[in-house]
XYZ file of N, CA, C and O in Angstrom:
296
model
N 88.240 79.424 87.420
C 87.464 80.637 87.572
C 88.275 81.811 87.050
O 89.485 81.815 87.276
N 87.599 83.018 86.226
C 88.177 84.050 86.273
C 87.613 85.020 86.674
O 86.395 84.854 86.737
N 88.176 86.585 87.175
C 88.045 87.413 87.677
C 87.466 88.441 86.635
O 88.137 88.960 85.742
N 85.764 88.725 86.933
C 85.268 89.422 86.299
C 85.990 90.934 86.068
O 87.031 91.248 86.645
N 85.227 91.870 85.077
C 85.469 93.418 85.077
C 85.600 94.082 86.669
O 86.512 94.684 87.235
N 84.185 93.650 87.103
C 84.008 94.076 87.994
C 84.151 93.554 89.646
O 83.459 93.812 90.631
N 85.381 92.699 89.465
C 86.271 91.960 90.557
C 85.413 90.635 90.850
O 85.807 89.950 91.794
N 84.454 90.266 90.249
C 83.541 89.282 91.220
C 83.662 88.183 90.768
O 83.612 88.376 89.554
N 83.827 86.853 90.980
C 83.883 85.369 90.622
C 82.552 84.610 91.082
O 81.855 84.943 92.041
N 82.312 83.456 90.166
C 81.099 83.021 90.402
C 82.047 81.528 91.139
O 83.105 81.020 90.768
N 80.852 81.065 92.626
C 81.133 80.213 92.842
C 80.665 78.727 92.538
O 79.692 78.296 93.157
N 81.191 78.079 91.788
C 81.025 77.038 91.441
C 79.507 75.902 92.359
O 79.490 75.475 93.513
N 78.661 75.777 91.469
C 77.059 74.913 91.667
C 77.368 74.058 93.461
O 76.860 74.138 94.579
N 78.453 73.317 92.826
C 78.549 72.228 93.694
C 79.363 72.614 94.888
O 78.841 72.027 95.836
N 80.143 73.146 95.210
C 80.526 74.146 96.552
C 79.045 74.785 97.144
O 78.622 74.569 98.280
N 78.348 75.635 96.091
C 77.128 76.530 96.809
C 76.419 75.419 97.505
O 76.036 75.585 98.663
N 76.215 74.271 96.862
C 75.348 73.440 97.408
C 75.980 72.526 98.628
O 75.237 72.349 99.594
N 76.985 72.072 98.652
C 77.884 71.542 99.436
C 77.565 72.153 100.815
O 76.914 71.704 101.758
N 78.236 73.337 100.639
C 78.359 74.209 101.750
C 77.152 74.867 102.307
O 77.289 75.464 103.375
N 75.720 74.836 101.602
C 74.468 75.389 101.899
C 74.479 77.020 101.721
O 73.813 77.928 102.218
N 75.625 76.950 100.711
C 75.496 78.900 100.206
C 73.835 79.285 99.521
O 73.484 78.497 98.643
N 73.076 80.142 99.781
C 71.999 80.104 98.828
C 71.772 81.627 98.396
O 72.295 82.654 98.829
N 70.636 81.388 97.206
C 71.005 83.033 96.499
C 70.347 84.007 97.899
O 69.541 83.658 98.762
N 70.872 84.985 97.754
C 70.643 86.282 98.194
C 71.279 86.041 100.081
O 71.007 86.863 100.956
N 72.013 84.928 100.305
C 72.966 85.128 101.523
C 73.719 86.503 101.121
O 73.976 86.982 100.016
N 73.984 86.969 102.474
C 75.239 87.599 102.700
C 76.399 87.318 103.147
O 76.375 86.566 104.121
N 78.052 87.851 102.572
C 78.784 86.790 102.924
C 79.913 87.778 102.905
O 79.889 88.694 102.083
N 80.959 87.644 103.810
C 82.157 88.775 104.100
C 82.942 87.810 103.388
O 82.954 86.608 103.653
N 83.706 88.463 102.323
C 85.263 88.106 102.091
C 86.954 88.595 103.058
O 87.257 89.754 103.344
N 87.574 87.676 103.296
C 88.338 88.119 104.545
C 89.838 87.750 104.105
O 90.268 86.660 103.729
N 90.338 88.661 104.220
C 91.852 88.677 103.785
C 92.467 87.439 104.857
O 92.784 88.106 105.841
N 92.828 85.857 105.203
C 93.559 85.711 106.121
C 94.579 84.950 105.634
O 94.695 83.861 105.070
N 95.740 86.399 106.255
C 96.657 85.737 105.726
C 97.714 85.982 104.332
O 98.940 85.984 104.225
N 96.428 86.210 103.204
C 97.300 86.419 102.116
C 96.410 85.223 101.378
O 96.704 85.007 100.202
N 95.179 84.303 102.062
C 94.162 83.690 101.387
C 92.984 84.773 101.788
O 92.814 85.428 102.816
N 92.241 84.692 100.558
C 90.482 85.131 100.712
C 89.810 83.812 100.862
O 89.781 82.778 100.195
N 89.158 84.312 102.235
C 87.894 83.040 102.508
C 86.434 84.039 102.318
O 86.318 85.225 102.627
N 85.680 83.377 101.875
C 84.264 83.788 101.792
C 83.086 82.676 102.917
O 82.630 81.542 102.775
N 82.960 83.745 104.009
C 81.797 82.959 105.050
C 80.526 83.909 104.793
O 80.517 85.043 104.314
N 79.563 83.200 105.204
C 78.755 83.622 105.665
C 78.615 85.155 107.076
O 78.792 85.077 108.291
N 78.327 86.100 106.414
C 78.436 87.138 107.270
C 77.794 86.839 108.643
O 78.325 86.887 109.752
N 76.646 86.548 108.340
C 76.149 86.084 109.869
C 76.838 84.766 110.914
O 76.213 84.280 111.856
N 78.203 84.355 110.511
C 78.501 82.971 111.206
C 79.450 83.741 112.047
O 80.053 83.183 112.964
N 79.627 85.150 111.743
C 80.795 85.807 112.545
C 79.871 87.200 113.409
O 79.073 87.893 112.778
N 80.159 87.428 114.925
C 79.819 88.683 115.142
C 80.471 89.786 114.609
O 81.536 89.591 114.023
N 80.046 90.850 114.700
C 79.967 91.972 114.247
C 81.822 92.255 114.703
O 82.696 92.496 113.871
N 82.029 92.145 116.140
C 83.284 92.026 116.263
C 84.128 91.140 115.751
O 85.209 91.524 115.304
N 83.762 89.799 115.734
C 84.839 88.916 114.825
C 85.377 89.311 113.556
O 86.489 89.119 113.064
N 84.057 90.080 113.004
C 84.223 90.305 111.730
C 85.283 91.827 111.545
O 85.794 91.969 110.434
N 85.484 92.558 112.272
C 85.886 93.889 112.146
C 87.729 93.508 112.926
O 88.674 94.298 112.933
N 87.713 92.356 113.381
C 88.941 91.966 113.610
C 89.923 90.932 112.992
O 91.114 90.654 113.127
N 88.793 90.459 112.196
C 89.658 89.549 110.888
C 89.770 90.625 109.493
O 90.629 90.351 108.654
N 88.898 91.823 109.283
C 89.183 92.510 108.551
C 90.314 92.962 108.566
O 91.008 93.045 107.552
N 90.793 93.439 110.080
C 92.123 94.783 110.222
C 92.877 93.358 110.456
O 94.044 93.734 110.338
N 92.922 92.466 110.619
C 94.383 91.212 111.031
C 95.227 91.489 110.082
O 95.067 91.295 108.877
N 96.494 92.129 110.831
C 98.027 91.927 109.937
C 97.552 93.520 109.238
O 97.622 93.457 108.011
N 97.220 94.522 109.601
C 97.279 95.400 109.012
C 97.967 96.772 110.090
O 98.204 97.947 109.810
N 98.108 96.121 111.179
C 98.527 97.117 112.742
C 100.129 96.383 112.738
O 101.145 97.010 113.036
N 100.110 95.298 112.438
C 101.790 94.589 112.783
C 102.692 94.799 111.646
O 103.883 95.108 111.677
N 101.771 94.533 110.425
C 102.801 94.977 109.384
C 104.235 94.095 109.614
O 105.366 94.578 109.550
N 103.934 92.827 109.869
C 105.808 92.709 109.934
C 106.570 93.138 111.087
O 107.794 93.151 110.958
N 105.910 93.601 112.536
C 106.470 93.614 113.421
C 106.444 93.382 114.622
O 105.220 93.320 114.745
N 106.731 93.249 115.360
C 106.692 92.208 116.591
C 105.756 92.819 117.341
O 105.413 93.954 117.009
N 105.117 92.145 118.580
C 104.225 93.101 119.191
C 105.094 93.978 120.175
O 104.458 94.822 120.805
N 106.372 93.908 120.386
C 107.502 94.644 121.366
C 107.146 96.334 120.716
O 106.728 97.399 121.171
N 107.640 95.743 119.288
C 107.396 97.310 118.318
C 106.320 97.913 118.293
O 106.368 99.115 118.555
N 105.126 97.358 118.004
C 103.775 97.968 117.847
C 103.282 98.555 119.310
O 102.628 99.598 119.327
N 103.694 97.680 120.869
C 103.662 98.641 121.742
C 104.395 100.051 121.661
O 103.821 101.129 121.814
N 105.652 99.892 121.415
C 106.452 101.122 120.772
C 105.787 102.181 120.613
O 105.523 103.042 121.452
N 105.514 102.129 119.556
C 104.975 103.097 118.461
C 103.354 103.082 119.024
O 102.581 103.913 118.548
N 103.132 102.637 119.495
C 101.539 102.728 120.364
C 101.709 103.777 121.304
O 100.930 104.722 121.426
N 103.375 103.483 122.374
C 103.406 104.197 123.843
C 103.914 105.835 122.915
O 103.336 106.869 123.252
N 104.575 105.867 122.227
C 105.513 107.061 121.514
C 106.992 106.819 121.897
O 107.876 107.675 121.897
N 107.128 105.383 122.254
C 108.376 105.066 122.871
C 109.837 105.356 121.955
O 110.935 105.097 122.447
């Protein structure tokens, strides 16, 4: 696959069908990790989804000792 102009990749026939992707789903792409997964938007609530978005973006690399820290003004 390559990465269009406009960032978007087509997913391959036999995955869409595999997996029961169909045209005009909606579908969140989700950073985890340092992999992009593409689900189905509706397989996640509204909260799941707004907490796999921000994952690893509050820790940055640091322990949760620190992030209380800098949470309390410690």
């Amino acid at each position: 696959m390559r990465l269009n102009s406009k960032g978007q990749v087509t997913i391959p026939a036999e995955l869409r069908h595999r997996l029961g992707f169909e045209t005009g789903d909606e579908v969140d792409v989700i950073d985890d990790g340092g992999v992009l997964r593409i689900i189905r938007a509706q397989d996640l609530t509204r909260g799941e989804q707004a907490v796999l978005r921000v994952r690893g973006i509050l820790g940055a690399g640091r322990t949760t000792a620190e992030v209380m820290e800098l949470t309390r003004g410690e």
